[in-house]
Structure formats: structure tokens, C-alpha cells
mmCIF file of C-alpha atoms and ligand atoms in Angstrom:
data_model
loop_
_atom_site.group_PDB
_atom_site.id
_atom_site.type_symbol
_atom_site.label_atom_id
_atom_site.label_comp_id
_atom_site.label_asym_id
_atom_site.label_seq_id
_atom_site.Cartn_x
_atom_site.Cartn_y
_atom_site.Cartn_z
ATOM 1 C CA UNK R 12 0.000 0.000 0.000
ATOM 2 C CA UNK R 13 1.222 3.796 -0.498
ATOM 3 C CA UNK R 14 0.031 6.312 1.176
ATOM 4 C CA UNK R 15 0.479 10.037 0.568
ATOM 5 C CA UNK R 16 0.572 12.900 2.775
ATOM 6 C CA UNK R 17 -0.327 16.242 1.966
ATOM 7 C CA UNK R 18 0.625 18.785 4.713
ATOM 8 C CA UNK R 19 2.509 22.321 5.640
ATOM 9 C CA UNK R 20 4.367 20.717 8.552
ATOM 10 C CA UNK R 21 5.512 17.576 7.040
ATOM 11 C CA UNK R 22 8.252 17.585 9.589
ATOM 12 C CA UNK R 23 5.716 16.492 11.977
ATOM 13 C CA UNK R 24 5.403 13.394 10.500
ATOM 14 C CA UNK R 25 8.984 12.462 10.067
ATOM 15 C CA UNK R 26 9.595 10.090 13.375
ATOM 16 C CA UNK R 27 5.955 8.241 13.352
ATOM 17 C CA UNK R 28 6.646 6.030 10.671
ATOM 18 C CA UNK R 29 10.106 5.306 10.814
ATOM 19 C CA UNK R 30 9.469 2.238 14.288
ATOM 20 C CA UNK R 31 8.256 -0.717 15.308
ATOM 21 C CA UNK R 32 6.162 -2.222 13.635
ATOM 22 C CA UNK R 33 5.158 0.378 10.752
ATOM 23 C CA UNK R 34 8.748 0.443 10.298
ATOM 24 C CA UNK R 35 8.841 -3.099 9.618
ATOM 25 C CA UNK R 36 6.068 -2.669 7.196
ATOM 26 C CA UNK R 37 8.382 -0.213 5.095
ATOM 27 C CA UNK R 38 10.976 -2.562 5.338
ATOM 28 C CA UNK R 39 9.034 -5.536 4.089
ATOM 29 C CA UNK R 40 7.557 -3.374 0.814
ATOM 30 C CA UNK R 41 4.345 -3.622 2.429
ATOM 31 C CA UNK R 42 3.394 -0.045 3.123
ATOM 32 C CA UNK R 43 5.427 3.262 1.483
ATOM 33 C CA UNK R 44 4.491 6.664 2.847
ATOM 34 C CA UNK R 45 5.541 9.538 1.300
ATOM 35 C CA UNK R 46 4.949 13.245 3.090
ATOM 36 C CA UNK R 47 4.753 15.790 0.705
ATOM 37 C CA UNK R 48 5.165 19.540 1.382
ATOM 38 C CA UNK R 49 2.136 21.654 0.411
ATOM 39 C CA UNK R 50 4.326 24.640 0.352
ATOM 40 C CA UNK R 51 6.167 23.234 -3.387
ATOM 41 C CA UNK R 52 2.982 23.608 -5.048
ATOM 42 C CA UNK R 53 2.180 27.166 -4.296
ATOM 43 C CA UNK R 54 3.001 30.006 -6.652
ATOM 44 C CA UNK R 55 1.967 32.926 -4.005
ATOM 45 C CA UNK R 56 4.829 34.955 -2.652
ATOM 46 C CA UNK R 57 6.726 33.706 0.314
ATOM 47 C CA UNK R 58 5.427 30.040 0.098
ATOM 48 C CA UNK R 59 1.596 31.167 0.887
ATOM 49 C CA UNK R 60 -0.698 28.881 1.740
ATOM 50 C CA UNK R 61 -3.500 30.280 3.247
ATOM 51 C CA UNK R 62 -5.633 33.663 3.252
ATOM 52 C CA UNK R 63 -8.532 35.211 5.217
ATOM 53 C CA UNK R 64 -11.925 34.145 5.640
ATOM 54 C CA UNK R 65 -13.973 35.569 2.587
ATOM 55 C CA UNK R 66 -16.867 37.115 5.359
ATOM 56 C CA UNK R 67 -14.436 37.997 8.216
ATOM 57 C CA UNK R 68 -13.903 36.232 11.396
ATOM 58 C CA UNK R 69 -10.957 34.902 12.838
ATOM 59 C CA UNK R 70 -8.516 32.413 11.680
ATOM 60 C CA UNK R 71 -6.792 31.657 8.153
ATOM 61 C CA UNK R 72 -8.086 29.387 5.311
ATOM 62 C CA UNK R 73 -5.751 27.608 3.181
ATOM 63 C CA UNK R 74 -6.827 28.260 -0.397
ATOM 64 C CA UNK R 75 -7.697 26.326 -3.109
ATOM 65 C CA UNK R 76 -5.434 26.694 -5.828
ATOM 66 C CA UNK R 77 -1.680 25.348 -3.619
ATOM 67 C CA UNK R 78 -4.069 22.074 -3.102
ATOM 68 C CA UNK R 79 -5.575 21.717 -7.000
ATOM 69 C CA UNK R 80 -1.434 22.001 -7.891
ATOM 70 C CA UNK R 81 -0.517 19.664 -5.693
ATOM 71 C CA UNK R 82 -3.467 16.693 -6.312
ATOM 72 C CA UNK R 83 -3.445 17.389 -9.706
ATOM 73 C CA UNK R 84 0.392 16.845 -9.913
ATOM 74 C CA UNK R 85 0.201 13.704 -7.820
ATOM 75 C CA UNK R 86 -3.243 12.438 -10.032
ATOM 76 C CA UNK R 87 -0.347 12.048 -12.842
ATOM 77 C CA UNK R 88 1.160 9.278 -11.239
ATOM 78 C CA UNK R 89 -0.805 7.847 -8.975
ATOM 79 C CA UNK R 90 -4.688 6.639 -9.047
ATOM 80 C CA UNK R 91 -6.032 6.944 -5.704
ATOM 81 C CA UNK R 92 -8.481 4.976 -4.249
ATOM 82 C CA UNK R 93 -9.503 7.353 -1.824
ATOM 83 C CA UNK R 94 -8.339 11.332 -1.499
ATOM 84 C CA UNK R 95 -9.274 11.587 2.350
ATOM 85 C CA UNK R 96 -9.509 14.829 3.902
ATOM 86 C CA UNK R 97 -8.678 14.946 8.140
ATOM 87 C CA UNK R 98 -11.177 17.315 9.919
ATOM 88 C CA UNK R 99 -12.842 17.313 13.493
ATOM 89 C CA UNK R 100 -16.373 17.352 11.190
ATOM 90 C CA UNK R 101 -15.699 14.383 9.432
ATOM 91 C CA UNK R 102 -16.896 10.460 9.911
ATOM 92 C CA UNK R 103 -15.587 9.522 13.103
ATOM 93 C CA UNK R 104 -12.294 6.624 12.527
ATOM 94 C CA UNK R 105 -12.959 3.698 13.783
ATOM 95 C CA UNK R 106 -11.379 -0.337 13.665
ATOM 96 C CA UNK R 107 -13.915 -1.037 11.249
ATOM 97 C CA UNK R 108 -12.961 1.965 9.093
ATOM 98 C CA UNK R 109 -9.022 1.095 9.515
ATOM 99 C CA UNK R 110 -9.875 -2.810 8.233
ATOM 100 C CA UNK R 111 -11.428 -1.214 4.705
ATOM 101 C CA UNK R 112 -8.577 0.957 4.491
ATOM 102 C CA UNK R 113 -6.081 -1.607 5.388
ATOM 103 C CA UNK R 114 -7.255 -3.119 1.840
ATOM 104 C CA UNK R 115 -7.040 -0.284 -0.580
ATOM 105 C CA UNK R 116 -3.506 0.187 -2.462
ATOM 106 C CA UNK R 117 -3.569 3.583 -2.818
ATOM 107 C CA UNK R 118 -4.649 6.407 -0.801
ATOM 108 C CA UNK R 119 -4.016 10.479 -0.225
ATOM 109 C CA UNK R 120 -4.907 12.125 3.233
ATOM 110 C CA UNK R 121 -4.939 15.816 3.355
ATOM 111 C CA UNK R 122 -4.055 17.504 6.694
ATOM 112 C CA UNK R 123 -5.880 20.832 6.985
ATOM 113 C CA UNK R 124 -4.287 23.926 9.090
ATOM 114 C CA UNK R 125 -5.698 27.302 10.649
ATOM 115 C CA UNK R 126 -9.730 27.364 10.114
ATOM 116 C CA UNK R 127 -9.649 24.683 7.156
ATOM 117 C CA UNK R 128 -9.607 24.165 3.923
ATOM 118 C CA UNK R 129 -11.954 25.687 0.943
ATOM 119 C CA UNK R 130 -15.073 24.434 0.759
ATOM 120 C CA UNK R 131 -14.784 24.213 -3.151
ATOM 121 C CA UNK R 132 -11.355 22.059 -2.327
ATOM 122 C CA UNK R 133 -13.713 19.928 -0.578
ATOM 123 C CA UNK R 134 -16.551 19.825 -2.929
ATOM 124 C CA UNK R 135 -14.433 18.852 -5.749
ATOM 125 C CA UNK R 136 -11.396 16.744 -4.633
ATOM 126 C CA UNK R 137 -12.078 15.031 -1.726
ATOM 127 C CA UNK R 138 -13.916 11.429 -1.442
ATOM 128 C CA UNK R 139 -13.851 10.733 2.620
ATOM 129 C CA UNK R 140 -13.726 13.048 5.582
ATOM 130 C CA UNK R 141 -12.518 11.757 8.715
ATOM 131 C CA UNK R 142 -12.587 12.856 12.457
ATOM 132 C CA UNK R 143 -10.090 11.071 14.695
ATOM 133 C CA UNK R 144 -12.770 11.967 17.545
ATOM 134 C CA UNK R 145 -14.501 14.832 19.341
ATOM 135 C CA UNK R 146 -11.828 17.120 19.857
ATOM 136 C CA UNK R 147 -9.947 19.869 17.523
ATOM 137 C CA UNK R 148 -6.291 19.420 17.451
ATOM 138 C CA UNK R 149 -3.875 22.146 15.748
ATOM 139 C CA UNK R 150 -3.846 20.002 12.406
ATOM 140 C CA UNK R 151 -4.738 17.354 10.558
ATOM 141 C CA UNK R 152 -0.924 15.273 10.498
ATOM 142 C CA UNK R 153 -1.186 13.758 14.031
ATOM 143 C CA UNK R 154 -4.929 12.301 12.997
ATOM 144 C CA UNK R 155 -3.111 11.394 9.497
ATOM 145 C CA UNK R 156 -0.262 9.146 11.436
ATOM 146 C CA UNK R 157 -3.248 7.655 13.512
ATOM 147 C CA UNK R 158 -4.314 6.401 10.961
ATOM 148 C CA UNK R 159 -1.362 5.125 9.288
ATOM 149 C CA UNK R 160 -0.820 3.635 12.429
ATOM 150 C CA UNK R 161 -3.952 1.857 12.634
ATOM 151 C CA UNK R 162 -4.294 1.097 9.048
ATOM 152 C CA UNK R 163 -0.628 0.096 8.367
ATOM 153 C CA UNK R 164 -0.612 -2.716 11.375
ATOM 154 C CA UNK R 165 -3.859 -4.608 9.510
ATOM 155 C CA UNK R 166 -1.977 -4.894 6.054
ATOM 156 C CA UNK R 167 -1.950 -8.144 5.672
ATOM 157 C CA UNK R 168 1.521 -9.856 6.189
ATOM 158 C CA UNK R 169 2.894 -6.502 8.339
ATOM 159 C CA UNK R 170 2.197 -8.565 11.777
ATOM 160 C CA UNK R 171 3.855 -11.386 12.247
ATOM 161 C CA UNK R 172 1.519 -13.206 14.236
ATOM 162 C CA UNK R 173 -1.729 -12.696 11.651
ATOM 163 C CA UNK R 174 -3.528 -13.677 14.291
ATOM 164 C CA UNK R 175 -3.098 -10.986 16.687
ATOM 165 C CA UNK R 176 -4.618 -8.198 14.939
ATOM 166 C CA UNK R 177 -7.885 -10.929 15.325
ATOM 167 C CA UNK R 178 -7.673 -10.685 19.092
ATOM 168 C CA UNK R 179 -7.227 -7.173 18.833
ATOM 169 C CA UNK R 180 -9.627 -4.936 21.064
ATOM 170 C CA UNK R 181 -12.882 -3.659 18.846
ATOM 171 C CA UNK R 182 -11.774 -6.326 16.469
ATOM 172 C CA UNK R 183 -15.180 -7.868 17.198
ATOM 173 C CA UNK R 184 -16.985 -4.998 19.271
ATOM 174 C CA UNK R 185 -15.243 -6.623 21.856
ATOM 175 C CA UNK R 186 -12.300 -4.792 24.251
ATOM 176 C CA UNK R 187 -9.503 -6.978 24.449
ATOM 177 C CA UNK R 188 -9.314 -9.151 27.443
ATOM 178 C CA UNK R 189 -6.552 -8.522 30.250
ATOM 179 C CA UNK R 190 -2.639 -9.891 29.684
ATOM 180 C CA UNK R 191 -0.149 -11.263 32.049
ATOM 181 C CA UNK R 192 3.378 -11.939 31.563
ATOM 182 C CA UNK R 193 6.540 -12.955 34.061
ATOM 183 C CA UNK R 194 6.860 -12.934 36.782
ATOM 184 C CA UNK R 195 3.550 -15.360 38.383
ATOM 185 C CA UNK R 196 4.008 -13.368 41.044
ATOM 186 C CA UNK R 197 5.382 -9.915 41.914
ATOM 187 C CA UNK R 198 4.533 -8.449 45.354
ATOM 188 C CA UNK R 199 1.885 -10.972 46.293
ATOM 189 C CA UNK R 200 0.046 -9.703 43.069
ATOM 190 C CA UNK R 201 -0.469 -13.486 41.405
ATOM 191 C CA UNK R 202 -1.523 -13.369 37.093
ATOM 192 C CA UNK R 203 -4.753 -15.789 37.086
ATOM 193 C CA UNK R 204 -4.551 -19.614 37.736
ATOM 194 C CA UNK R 205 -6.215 -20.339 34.329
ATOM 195 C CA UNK R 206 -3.363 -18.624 32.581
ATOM 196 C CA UNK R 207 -0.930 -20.974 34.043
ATOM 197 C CA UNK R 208 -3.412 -24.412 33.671
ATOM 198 C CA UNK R 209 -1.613 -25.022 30.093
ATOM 199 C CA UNK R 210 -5.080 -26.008 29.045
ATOM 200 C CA UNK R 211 -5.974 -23.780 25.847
ATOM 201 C CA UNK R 212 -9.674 -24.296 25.750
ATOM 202 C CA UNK R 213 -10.469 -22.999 29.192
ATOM 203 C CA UNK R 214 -7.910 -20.106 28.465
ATOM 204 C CA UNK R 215 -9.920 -19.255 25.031
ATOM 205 C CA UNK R 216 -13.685 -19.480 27.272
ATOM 206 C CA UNK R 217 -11.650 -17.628 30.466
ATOM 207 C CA UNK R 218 -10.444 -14.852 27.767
ATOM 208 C CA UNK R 219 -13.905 -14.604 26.306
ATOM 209 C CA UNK R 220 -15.819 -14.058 29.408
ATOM 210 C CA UNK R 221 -13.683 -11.584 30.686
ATOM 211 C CA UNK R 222 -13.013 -9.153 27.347
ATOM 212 C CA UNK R 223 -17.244 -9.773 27.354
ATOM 213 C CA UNK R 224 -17.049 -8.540 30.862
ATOM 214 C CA UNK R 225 -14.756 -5.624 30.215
ATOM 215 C CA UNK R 226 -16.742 -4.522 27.631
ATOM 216 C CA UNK R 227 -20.032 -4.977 29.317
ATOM 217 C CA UNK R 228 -18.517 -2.776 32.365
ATOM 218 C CA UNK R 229 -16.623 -0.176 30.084
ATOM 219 C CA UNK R 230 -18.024 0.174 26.446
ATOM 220 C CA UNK R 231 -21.275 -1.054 26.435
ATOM 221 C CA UNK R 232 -22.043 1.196 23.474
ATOM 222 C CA UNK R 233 -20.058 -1.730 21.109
ATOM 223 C CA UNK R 234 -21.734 -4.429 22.236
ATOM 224 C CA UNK R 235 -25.077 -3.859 19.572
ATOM 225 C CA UNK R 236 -22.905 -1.981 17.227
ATOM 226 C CA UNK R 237 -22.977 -3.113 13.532
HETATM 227 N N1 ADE T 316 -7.834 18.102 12.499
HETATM 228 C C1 ADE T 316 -8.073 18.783 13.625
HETATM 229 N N2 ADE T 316 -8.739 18.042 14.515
HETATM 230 C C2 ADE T 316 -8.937 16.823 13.936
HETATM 231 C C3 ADE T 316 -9.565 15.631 14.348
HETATM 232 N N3 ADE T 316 -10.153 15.502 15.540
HETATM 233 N N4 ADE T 316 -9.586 14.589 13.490
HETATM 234 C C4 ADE T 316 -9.015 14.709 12.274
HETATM 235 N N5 ADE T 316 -8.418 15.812 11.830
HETATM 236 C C5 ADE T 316 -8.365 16.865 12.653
#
């Protein structure tokens, strides 16, 4: 998969990509993310990328015509499945959301700045809006690298273990049930018999019940979800 990134800061997306396990993913040829300044397609005076709000008010809009440059520039050698622009008013992300997008080969997320982008920009170019959730943060990169994140660890063949992603919390409007590791015992704190029983079928049911209980006690809200 290769993902594009359109932004004014693309410094702030230098380090997310570059460990663990999206890191792998690059290394493998799985996923390729490219972070593309906004300010090379301008052709306003001092890199420009934004003006006032037509109507007054406060806050900056970045204009129309730096962002036609740049997606039709990238349109010549790329198809994109899916031009995505990243705004508190758009579809809330969710694991369901990340799965689709985990199988699409080609995709372009805009990050907007200031007060937003023009509503003709919008209109025209865009094919999905997407919140990360219900609160405004100073731009649109850190929701594009959650994303990435999410989206990049559910390409298939980036985990090792396919099967984790399965047991993943929300994976099946489900939170994930709790883990242990060593030691059995650390001040008088002991990780559940069951765990240590060696006998997989009553860890499977034991995991079950509780990620049903967790859920029950902390998200019910998932449990009829779609
Ligand atoms: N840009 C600013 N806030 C955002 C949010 N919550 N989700 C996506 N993009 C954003």
C-alpha cells in the first residue's frame, strides 16, 4: 500500500513512521508513505498557503489553488483509491474503518491547518472526511499518522503473528481481554490460575468471558454496534 501525505508541517510526521512495527512494514515493501510539502505547489509569494476568511472572522483558510497544484500533480502518477480529507467534522475513525482501508492500495490524506480548507477544495477533490474523535487538534498530520498507524498494522503480512490483529480490542466490538506476563508473582500480586493451567480451551472461554465482561462494564455502546 502507499500512502500520501499532503501537509505544511511535514516535519511532523517524520519520526511516526520510521518504528516498530510500521517500520517493519516499510521494510518488508508492504506499506510506502511519502509526506509531501504543500508549500512546493504554491506560486503565491513567500510560500503562501493560506488567506482570510472571505466574510471575516478569525482564523486563516488555506486556499484552493496550492491544493488543485498539488493533487493534480500527484493524479499524474498515482490513481487513488480514496483522497481523504482529516477534519474534526468528518466520519468519526474507527477499527472497522481502519480494516477497509487496510485493503485499498492507494490512498491520499490531506491535513488541513488554521480554520480549514476551501469548501470548493472539498466539494471537488475530496472522497472521505474523517474525524479522529470529538476534539480539535492544531492540524490534521497527528490524525493522518493515527491512521497510518492503525491502518498500516492490519496490512496483511505486516504482523507477524496474523492472528493478533484478530484478538485485537474492537476487532469484534469486543475490548480486548486482560494480559499477564513474568513474573507469576510480583509483590503478592499473582496473574490468574487459568493462565498458568496449560489447558488452551479454558484459556480461550476464560479470555472470552472476561473481554465480554470488560466490555459490558466499560463500552457497552459496542456491544449492539454493527
Ligand atoms: N484536524 C483537527 N482536529 C482533527 C480531528 N479531531 N480529526 C481529524 N483531523 C483533525
Amino acid at each position: 500500500m502507499k500512502i500520501d501525505i499532503l501537509s505544511v508541517v511535514p516535519d511532523l510526521l517524520q519520526s511516526p513512521f520510521a518504528h516498530s512495527i510500521l517500520k517493519r512494514a516499510k521494510e518488508k515493501g508492504l506499506l510506502e508513505v511519502n509526506v509531501i510539502n504543500l508549500r512546493d505547489y504554491t506560486t503565491y509569494a513567500r510560500a503562501q498557503v493560506d488567506d482570510y476568511a472571505f466574510g471575516g472572522g478569525a482564523g486563516m483558510v488555506m486556499m484552493i489553488e496550492p491544493l488543485v497544484n498539488a493533487i493534480e500533480s500527484l493524479q499524474k502518477v498515482n490513481q487513488y483509491d480514496e483522497i481523504v480529507y482529516l477534519t474534526p467534522d468528518g466520519q468519526r475513525f474507527d477499527q472497522k474503518m481502519a480494516n477497509t482501508y487496510s485493503l485499498k492500495n492507494n490512498l491520499l490524506l490531506i491535513c488541513g491547518h488554521y480554520k480549514g480548507i476551501d469548501q470548493r477544495f472539498r466539494d471537488h477533490f475530496v472522497t472521505q472526511e474523517i474525524s479522529i474523535g470529538d476534539y480539535v487538534l492544531s492540524g490534521g498530520e497527528i490524525a493522518a499518522a493515527v491512521m497510518v498507524d492503525a491502518i498500516g498494522r492490519l496490512i496483511p503480512g505486516v504482523l507477524n503473528d496474523e492472528t493478533s490483529a484478530l484478538t485485537d480490542s474492537f476487532q469484534d466490538n469486543l475490548l480486548a481481554p486482560p494480559v499477564y506476563t513474568r513474573p507469576e508473582e510480583f509483590r503478592g500480586w499473582k496473574v490468574p490460575e487459568i493462565l498458568l493451567s496449560g489447558n488452551h480451551k479454558l484459556i480461550d472461554n476464560w479470555r472470552a468471558e472476561q473481554a465480554l465482561k470488560r466490555t459490558q462494564e466499560r463500552r457497552p455502546d459496542i456491544l449492539d454496534a454493527e
